[in-house]
Short mmCIF file of C-alpha atoms (C1' of nucleotides) in Angstrom, two decimals:
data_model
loop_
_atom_site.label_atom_id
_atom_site.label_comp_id
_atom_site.label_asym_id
_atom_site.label_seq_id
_atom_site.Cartn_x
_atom_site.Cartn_y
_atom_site.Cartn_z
CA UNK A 77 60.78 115.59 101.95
CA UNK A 78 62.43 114.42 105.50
CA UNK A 79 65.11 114.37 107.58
CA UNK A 80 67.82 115.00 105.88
CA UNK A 81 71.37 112.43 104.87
CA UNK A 82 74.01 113.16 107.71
CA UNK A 83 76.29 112.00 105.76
CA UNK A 84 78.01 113.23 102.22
CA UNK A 85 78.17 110.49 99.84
CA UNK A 86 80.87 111.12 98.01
CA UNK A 87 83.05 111.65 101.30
CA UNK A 88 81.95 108.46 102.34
CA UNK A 89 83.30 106.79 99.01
CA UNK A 90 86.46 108.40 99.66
CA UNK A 91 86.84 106.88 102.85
CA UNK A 92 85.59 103.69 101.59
CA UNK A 93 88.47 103.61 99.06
CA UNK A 94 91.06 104.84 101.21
CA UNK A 95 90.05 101.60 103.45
CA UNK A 96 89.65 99.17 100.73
CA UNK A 97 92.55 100.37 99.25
CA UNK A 98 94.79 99.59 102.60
CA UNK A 99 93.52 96.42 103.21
CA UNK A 100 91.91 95.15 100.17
CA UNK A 101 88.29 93.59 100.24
CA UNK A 102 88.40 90.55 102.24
CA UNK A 103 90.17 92.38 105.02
CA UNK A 104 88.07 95.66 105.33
CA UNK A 105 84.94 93.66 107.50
CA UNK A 106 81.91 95.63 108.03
CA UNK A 107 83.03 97.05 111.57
CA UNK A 108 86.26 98.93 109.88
CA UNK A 109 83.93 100.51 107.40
CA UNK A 110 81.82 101.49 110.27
CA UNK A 111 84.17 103.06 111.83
CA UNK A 112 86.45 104.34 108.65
CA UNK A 113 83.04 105.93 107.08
CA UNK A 114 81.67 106.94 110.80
CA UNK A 115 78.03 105.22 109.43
CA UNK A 116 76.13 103.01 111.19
CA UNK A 117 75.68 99.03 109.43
CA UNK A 118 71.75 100.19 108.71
CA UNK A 119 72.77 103.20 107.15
CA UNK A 120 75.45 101.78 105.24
CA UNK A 121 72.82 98.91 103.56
CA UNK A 122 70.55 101.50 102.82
CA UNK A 123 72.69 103.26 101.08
CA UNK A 124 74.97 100.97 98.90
CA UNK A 125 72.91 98.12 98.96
CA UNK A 126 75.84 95.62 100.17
CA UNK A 127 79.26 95.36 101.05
CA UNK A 128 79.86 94.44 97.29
CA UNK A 129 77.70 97.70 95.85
CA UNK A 130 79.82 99.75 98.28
CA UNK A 131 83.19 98.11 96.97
CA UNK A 132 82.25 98.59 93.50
CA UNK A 133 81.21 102.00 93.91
CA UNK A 134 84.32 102.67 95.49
CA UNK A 135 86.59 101.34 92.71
CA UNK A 136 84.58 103.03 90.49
CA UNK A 137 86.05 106.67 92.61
CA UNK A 138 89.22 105.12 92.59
CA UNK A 139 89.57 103.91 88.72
CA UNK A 140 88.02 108.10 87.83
CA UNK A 141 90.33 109.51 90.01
CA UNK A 142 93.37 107.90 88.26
CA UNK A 143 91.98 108.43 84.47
CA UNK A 144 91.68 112.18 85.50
CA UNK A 145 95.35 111.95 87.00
CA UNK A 146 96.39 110.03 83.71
CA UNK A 147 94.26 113.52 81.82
CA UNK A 148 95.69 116.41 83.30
CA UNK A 149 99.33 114.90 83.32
CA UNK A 150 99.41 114.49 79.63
CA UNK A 151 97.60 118.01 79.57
CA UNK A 152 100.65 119.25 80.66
CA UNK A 153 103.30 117.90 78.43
CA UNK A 154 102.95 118.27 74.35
CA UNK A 155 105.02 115.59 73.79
CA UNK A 156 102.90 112.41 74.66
CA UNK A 157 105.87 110.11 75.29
CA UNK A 158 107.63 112.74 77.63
CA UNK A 159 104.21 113.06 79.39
CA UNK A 160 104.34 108.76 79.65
CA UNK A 161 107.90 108.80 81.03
CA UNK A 162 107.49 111.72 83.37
CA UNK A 163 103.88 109.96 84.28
CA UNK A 164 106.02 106.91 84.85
CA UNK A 165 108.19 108.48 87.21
CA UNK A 166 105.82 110.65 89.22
CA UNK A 167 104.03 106.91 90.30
CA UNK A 168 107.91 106.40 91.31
CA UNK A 169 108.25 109.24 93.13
CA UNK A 170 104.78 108.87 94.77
CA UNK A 171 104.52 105.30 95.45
CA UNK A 172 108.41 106.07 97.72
CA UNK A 173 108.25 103.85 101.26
CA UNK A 174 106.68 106.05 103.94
CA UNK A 175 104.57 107.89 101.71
CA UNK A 176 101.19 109.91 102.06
CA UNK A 177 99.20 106.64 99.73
CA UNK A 178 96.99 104.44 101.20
CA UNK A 179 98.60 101.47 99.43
CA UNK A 180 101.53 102.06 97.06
CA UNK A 181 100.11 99.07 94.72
CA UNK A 182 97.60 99.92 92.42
CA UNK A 183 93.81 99.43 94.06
CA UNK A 184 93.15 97.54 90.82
CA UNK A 185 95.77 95.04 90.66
CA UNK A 186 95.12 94.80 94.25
CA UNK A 187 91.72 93.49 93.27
CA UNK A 188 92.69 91.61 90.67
CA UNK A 189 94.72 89.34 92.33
CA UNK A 190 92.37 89.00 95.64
CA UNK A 191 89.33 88.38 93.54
CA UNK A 192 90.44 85.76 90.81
CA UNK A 193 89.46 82.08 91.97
CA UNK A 194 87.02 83.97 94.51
CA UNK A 195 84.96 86.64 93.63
CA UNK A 196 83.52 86.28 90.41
CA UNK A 197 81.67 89.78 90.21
CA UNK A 198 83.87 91.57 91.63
CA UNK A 199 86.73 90.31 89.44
CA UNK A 200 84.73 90.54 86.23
CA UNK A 201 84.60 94.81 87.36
CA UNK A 202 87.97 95.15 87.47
CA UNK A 203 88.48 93.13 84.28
CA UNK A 204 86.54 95.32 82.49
CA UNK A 205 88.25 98.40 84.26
CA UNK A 206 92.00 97.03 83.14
CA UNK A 207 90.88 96.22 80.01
CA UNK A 208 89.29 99.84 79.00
CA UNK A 209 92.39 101.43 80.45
CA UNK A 210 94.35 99.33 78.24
CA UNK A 211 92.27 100.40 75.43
CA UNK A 212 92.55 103.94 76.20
CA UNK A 213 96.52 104.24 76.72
CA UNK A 214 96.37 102.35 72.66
CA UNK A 215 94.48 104.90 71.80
CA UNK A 216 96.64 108.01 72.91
CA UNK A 217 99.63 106.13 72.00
CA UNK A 218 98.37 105.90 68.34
CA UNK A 219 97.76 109.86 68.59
CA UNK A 220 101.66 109.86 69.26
CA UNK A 221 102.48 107.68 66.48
CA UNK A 222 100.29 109.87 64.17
CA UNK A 223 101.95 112.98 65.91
CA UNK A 224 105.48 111.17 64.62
CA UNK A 225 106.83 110.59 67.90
CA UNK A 226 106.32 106.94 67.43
CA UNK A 227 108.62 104.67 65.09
CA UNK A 228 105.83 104.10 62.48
CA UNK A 229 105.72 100.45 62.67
CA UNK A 230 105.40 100.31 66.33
CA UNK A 231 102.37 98.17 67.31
CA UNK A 232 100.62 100.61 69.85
CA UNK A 233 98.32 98.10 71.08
CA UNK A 234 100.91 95.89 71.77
CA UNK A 235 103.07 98.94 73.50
CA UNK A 236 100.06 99.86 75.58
CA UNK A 237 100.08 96.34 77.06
CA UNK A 238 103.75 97.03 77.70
CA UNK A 239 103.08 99.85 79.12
CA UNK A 240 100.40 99.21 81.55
CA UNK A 241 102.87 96.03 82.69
CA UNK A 242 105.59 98.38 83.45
CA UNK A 243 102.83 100.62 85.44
CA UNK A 244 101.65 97.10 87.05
CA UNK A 245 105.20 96.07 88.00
CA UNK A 246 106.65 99.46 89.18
CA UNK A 247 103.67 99.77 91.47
CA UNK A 248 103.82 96.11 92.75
CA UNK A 249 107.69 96.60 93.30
CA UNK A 250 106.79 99.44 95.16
CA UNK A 251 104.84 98.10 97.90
CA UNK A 252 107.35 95.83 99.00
CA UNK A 253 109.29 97.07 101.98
CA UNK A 254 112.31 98.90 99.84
CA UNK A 255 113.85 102.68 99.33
CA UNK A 256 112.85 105.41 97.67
CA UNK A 257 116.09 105.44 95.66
CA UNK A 258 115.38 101.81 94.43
CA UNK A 259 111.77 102.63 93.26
CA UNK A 260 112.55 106.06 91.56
CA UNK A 261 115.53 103.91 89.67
CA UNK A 262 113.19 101.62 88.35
CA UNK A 263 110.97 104.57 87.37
CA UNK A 264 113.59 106.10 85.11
CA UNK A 265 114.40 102.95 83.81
CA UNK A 266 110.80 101.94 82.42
CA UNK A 267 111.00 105.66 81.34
CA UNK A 268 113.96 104.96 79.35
CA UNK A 269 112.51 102.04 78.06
CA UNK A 270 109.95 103.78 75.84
CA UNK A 271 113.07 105.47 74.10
CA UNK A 272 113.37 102.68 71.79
CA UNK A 273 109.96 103.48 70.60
CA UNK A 274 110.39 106.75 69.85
CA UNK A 275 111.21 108.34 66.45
CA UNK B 437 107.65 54.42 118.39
CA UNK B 438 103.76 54.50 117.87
CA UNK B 439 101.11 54.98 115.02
CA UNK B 440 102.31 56.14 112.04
CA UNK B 441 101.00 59.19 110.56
CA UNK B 442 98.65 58.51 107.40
CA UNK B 443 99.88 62.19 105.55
CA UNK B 444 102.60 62.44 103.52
CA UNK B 445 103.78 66.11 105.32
CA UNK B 446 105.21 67.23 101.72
CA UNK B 447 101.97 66.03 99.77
CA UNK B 448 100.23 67.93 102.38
CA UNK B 449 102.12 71.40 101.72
CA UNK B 450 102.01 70.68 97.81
CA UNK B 451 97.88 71.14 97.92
CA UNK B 452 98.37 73.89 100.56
CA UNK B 453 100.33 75.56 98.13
CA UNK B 454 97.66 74.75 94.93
CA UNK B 455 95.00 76.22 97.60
CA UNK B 456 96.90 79.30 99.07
CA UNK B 457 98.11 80.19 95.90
CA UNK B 458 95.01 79.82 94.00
CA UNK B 459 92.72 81.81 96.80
CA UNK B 460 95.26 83.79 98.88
CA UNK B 461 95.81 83.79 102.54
CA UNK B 462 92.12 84.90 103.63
CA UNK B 463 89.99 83.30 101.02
CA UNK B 464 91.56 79.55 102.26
CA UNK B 465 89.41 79.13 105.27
CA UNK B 466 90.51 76.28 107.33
CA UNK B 467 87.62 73.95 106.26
CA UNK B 468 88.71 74.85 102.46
CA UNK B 469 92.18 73.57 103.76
CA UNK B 470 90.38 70.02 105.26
CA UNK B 471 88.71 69.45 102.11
CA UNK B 472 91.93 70.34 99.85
CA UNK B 473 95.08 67.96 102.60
CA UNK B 474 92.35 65.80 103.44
CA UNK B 475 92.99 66.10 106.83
CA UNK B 476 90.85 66.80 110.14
CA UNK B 477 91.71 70.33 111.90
CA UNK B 478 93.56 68.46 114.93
CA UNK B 479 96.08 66.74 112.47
CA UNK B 480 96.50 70.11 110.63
CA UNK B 481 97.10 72.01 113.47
CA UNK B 482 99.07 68.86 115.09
CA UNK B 483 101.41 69.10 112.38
CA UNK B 484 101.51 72.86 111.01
CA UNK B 485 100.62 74.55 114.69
CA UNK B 486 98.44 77.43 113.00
CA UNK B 487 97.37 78.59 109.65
CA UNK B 488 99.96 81.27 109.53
CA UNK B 489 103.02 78.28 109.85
CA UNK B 490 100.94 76.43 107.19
CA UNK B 491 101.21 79.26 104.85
CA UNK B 492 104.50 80.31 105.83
CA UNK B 493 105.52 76.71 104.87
CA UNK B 494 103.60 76.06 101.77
CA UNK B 495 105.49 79.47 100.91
CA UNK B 496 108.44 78.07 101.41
CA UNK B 497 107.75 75.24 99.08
CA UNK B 498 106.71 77.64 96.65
CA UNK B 499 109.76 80.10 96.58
CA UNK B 500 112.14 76.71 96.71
CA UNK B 501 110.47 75.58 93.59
CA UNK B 502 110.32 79.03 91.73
CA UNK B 503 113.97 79.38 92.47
CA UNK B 504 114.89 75.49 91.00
CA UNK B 505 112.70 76.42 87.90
CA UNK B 506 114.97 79.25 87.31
CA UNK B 507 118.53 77.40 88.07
CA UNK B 508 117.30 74.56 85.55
CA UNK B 509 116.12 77.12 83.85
CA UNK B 510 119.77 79.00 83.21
CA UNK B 511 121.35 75.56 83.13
CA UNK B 512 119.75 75.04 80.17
CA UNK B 513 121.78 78.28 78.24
CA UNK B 514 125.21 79.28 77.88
CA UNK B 515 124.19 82.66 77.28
CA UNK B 516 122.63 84.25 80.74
CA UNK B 517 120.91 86.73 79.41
CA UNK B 518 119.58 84.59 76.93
CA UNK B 519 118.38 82.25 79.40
CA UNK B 520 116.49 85.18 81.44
CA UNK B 521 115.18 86.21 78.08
CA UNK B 522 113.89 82.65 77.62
CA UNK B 523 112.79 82.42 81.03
CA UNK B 524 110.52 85.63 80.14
CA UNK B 525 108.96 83.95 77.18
CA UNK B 526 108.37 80.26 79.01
CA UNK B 527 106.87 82.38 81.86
CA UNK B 528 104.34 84.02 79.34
CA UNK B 529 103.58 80.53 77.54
CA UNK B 530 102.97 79.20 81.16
CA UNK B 531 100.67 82.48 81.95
CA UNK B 532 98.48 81.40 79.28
CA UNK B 533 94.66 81.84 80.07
CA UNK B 534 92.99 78.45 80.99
CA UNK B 535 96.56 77.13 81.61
CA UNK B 536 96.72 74.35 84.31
CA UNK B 537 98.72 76.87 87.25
CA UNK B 538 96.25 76.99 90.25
CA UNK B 539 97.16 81.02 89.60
CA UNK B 540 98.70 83.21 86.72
CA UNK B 541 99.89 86.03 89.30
CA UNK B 542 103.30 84.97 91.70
CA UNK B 543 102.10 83.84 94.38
CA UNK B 544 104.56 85.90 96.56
CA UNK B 545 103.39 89.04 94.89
CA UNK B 546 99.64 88.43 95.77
CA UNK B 547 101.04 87.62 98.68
CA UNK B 548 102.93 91.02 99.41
CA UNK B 549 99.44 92.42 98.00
CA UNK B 550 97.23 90.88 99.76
CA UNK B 551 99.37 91.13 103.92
CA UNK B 552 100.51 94.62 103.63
CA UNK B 553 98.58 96.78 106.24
CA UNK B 554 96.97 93.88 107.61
CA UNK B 555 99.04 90.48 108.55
CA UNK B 556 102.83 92.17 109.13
CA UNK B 557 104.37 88.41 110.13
CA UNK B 558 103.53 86.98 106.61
CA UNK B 559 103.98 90.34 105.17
CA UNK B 560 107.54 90.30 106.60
CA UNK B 561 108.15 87.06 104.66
CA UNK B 562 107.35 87.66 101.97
CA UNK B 563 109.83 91.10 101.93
CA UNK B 564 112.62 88.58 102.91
CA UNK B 565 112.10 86.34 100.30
CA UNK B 566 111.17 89.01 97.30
CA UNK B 567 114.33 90.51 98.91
CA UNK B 568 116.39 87.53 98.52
CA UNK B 569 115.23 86.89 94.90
CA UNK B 570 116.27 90.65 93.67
CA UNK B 571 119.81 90.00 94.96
CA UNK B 572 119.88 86.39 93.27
CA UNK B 573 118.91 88.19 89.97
CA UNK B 574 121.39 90.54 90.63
CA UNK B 575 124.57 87.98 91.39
CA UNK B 576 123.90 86.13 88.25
CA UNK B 577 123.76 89.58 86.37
CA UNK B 578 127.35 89.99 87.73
CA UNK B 579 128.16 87.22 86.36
CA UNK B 580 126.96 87.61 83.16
CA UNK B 581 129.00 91.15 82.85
CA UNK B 582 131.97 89.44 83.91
CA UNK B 583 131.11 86.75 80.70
CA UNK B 584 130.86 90.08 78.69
CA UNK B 585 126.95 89.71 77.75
CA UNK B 586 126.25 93.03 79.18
CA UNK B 587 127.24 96.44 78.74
CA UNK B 588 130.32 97.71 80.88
CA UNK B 589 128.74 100.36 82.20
CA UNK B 590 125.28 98.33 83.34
CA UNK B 591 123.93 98.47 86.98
CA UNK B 592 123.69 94.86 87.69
CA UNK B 593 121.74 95.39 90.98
CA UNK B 594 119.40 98.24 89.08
CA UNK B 595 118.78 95.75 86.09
CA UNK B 596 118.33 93.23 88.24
CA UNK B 597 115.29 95.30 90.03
CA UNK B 598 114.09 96.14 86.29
CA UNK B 599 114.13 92.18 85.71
CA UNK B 600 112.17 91.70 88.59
CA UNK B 601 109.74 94.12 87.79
CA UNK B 602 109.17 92.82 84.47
CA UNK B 603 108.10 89.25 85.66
CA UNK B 604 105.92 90.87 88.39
CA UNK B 605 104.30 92.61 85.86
CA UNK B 606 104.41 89.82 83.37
CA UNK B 607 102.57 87.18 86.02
CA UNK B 608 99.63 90.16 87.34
CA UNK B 609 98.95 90.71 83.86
CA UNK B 610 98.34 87.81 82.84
CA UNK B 611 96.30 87.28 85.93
CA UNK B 612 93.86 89.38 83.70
CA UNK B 613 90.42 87.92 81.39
CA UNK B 614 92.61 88.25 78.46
CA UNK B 615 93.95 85.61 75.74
CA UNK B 616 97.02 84.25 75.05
CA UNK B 617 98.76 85.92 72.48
CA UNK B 618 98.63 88.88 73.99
CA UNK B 619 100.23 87.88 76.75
CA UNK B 620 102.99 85.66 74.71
CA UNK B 621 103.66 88.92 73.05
CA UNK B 622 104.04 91.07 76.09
CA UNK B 623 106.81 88.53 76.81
CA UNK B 624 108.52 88.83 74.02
CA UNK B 625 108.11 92.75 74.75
CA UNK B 626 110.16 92.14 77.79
CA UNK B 627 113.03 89.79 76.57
CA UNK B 628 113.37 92.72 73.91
CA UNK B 629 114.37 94.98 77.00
CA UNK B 630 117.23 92.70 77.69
CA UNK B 631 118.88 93.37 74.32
CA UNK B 632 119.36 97.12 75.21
CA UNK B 633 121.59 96.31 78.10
CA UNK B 634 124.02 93.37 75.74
CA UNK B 635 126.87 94.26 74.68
"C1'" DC C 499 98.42 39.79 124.15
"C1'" DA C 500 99.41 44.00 127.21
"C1'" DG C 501 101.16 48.40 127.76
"C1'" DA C 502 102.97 52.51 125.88
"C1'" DT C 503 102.91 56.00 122.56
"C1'" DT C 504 101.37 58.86 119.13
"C1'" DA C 505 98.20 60.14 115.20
"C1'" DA C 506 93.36 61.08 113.90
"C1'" DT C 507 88.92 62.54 114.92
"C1'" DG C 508 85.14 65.92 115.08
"C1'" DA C 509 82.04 68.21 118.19
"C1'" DG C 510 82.17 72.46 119.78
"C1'" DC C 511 84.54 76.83 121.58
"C1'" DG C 512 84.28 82.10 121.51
"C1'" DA C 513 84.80 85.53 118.20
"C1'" DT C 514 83.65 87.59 114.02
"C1'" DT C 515 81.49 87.57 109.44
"C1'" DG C 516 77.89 90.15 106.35
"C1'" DT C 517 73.27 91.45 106.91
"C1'" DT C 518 68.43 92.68 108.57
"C1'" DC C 519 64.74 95.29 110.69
"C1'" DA C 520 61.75 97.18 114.21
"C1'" DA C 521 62.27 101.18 116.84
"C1'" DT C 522 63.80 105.83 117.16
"C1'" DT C 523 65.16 110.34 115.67
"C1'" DA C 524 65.19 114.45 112.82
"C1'" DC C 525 63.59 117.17 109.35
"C1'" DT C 526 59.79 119.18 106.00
"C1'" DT C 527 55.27 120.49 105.01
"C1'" DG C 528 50.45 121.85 106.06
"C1'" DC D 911 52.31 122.40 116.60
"C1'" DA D 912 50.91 118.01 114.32
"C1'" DA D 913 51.38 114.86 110.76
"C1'" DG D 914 54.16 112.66 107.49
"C1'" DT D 915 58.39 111.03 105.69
"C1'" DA D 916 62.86 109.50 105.45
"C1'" DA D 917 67.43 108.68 107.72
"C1'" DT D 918 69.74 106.54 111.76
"C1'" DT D 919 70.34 103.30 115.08
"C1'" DG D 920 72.11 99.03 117.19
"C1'" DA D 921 70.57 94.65 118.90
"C1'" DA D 922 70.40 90.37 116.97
"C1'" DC D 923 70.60 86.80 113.16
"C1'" DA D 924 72.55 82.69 110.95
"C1'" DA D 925 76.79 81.45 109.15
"C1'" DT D 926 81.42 81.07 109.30
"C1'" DC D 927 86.02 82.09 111.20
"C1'" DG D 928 90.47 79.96 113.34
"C1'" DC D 929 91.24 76.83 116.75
"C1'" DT D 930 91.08 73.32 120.98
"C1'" DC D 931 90.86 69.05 123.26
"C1'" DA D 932 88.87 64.90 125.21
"C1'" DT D 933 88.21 60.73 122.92
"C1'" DT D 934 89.24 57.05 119.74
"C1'" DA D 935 92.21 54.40 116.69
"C1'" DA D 936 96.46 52.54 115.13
"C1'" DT D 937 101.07 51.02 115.55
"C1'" DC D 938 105.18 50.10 118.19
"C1'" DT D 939 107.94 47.34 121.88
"C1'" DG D 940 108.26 43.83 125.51
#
DNA sequence: CAGATTAATGAGCGATTGTTCAATTACTTG
DNA sequence: CAAGTAATTGAACAATCGCTCATTAATCTG
């Protein structure tokens, strides 16, 4: 053993996705993360490897953190669709103008859009990431259906795509420079919207 | 009168716009821009002043055509909602994977993505013109009330934000590694929402 | 053709990009 | 305390960034 890490890792990533999440890859240059993560470029290498590894990494935080927001707001509601439309919402309510976020767009979509036609590895991550999310809301979605709170010949793969659209759009519509009112509006509207699914 | 310049000025803004809107603002480094106006950096900045009143102009040419698309578009319909509805489907057939758009995502949305926290002028924009677009929407929503397609009691400005939403979510999901169908049904997904609000 | 005018050129500016590495510092163990 | 090990540092790298400007080339009018 040696001298010990000054820094904590996993506060680091958080700072790192706070960053990335403001300003999106391209824009967060070395010398922000420097300063955002309070690390010096050497230690930085050494310990993500690149400006990439340290991006990924950080997405990584960012796309847990949401599935375990996604977990313990369902956990709260027995009614999977209420849980949806309340979850749909709460990102209303939370992605309001003047908020605490670092971006009210999703970090995701974010990277989806700044890495296609550029960033090949980077993109192909966050592919993967949209694409098992998508999976997973199909999946709880058919647990509704089988829990009868679905019409029983909705097509819950198809709904989850619907879904994570509405989640894509609300978010996106958010981060233009509007009013809370507006964006909690459009909240309870995509809420209302899975209605017509339900039994 | 002198020498006569050798660009066609509106050619020139039609590649910026293939570039910018393929790669975003940051990713189109000026010698990217030389290679796709073939033009020498004292012509481009000669005739555009800076890369920011490039942009800002190849946006221009963007949002003009975007909003012609959509007046033809209508034209084409007696029923307005059934033209938006249409217009929801054509954008998903046009979304298609391995389609010939430089970019699946709006350009103005990866835009408004890609320049909040970090380049306010463009950022500022692209509010005006997202802006301008939701209250288009929303005029032509009036109308269609007044035609009796919608619901007495519909919020034309509100559906119009919902409507919005929908194609922003639409375009950045499509923007995804995924195939066709899906996304032509996701369309169809979104027309359907129109039908709650008919009368 | 001569003179005037304007577009096109491209080398090169200072600043910044992501990254490296030899030197230094701090901690653990014997 | 001395030796060994690992983390930290920051100067410096080559490459690229957006941009400038003195020079050259092309077209007009007289």
């Amino acid at each position: 053993m040696a001298r010990i890490a000054r820094y904590d890792r996993q506060s680091a990533l958080d700072k790192a996705v706070v960053l990335f999440w403001q300003k999106g890859y391209h824009n967060s240059s070395i010398k922000q993360i420097e300063h955002a993560l309070d690390m010096r470029p050497g230690s930085i290498y050494a310990a993500f490897g690149s400006k990439d590894g340290l991006f990924l990494e950080a997405l990584a935080c960012y796309v847990k953190e949401s599935g375990d927001h996604l977990s313990s707001h369902l956990a709260k509601y027995t009614s999977i669709i209420e849980g949806f439309q309340d979850y749909l919402r709460d990102i209303a309510l939370a992605c309001t103008p003047g908020g605490p976020m670092p971006s009210r767009a999703c970090m995701m979509v974010k990277t989806l859009l700044e890495t296609s036609n550029t960033h090949l590895p980077i993109n192909q991550e966050v592919n993967r990431v949209l694409d098992a999310i998508e999976h997973r809301l199909g999946e709880v979605l058919e647990q509704a259906k089988s829990n009868r709170e679905l019409k029983p010949d909705v097509d819950c793969k198809r709904l989850a795509r619907l879904l994570q659209a509405q989640i894509i759009g609300l978010r996106s519509f958010a981060q233009r420079d509007t009013c809370a009112p507006k964006v909690v509006e459009l909240g309870e509207d995509m809420a209302g919207i899975l209605d017509y699914y339900r039994l």
